[in-house]
Short mmCIF file of C-alpha atoms in Angstrom, two decimals:
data_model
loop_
_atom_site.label_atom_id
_atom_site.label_comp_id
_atom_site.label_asym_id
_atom_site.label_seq_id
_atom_site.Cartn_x
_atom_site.Cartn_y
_atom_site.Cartn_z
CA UNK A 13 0.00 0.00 0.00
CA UNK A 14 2.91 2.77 1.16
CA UNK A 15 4.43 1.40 -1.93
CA UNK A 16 2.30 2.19 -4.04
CA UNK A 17 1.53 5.83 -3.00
CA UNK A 18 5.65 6.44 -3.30
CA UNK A 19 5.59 4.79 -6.96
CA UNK A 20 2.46 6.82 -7.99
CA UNK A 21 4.53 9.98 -6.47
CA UNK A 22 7.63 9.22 -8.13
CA UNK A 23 5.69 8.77 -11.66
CA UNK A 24 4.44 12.06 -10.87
CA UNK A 25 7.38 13.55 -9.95
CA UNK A 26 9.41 12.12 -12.84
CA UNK A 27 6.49 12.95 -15.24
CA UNK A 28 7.27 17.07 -14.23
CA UNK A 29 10.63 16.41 -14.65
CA UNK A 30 10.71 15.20 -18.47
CA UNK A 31 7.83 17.69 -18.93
CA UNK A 32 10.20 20.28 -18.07
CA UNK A 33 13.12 18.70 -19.30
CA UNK A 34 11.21 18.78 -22.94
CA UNK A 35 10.88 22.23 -22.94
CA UNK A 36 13.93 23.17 -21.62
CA UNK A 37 15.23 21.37 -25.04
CA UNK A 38 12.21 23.00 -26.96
CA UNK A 39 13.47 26.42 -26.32
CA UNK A 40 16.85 25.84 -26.70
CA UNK A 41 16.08 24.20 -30.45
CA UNK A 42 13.86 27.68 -30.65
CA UNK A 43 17.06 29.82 -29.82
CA UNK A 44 19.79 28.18 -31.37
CA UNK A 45 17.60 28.09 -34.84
CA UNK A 46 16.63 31.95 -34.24
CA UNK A 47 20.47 32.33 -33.82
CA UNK A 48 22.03 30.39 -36.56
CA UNK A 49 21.36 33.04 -38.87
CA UNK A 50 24.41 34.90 -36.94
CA UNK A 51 27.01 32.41 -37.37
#
């Protein structure tokens, strides 16, 4: 039972971690393709 409410919080947890990771990446693909045109 415990169990199960700590995997269910780590999913979460882990879940708002890629989420953020992803668009972390999403704006630094936005920047570095806004910026290419200076190099």
């Amino acid at each position: 039972m415990l169990n199960d409410i700590y995997c269910y919080k780590r999913i979460k947890i882990e879940a708002k971690i890629n989420e953020q990771f992803c668009k972390d990446v999403e704006i630094l693909e936005n920047w570095s393709s806004r910026n290419s045109r200076f190099f």
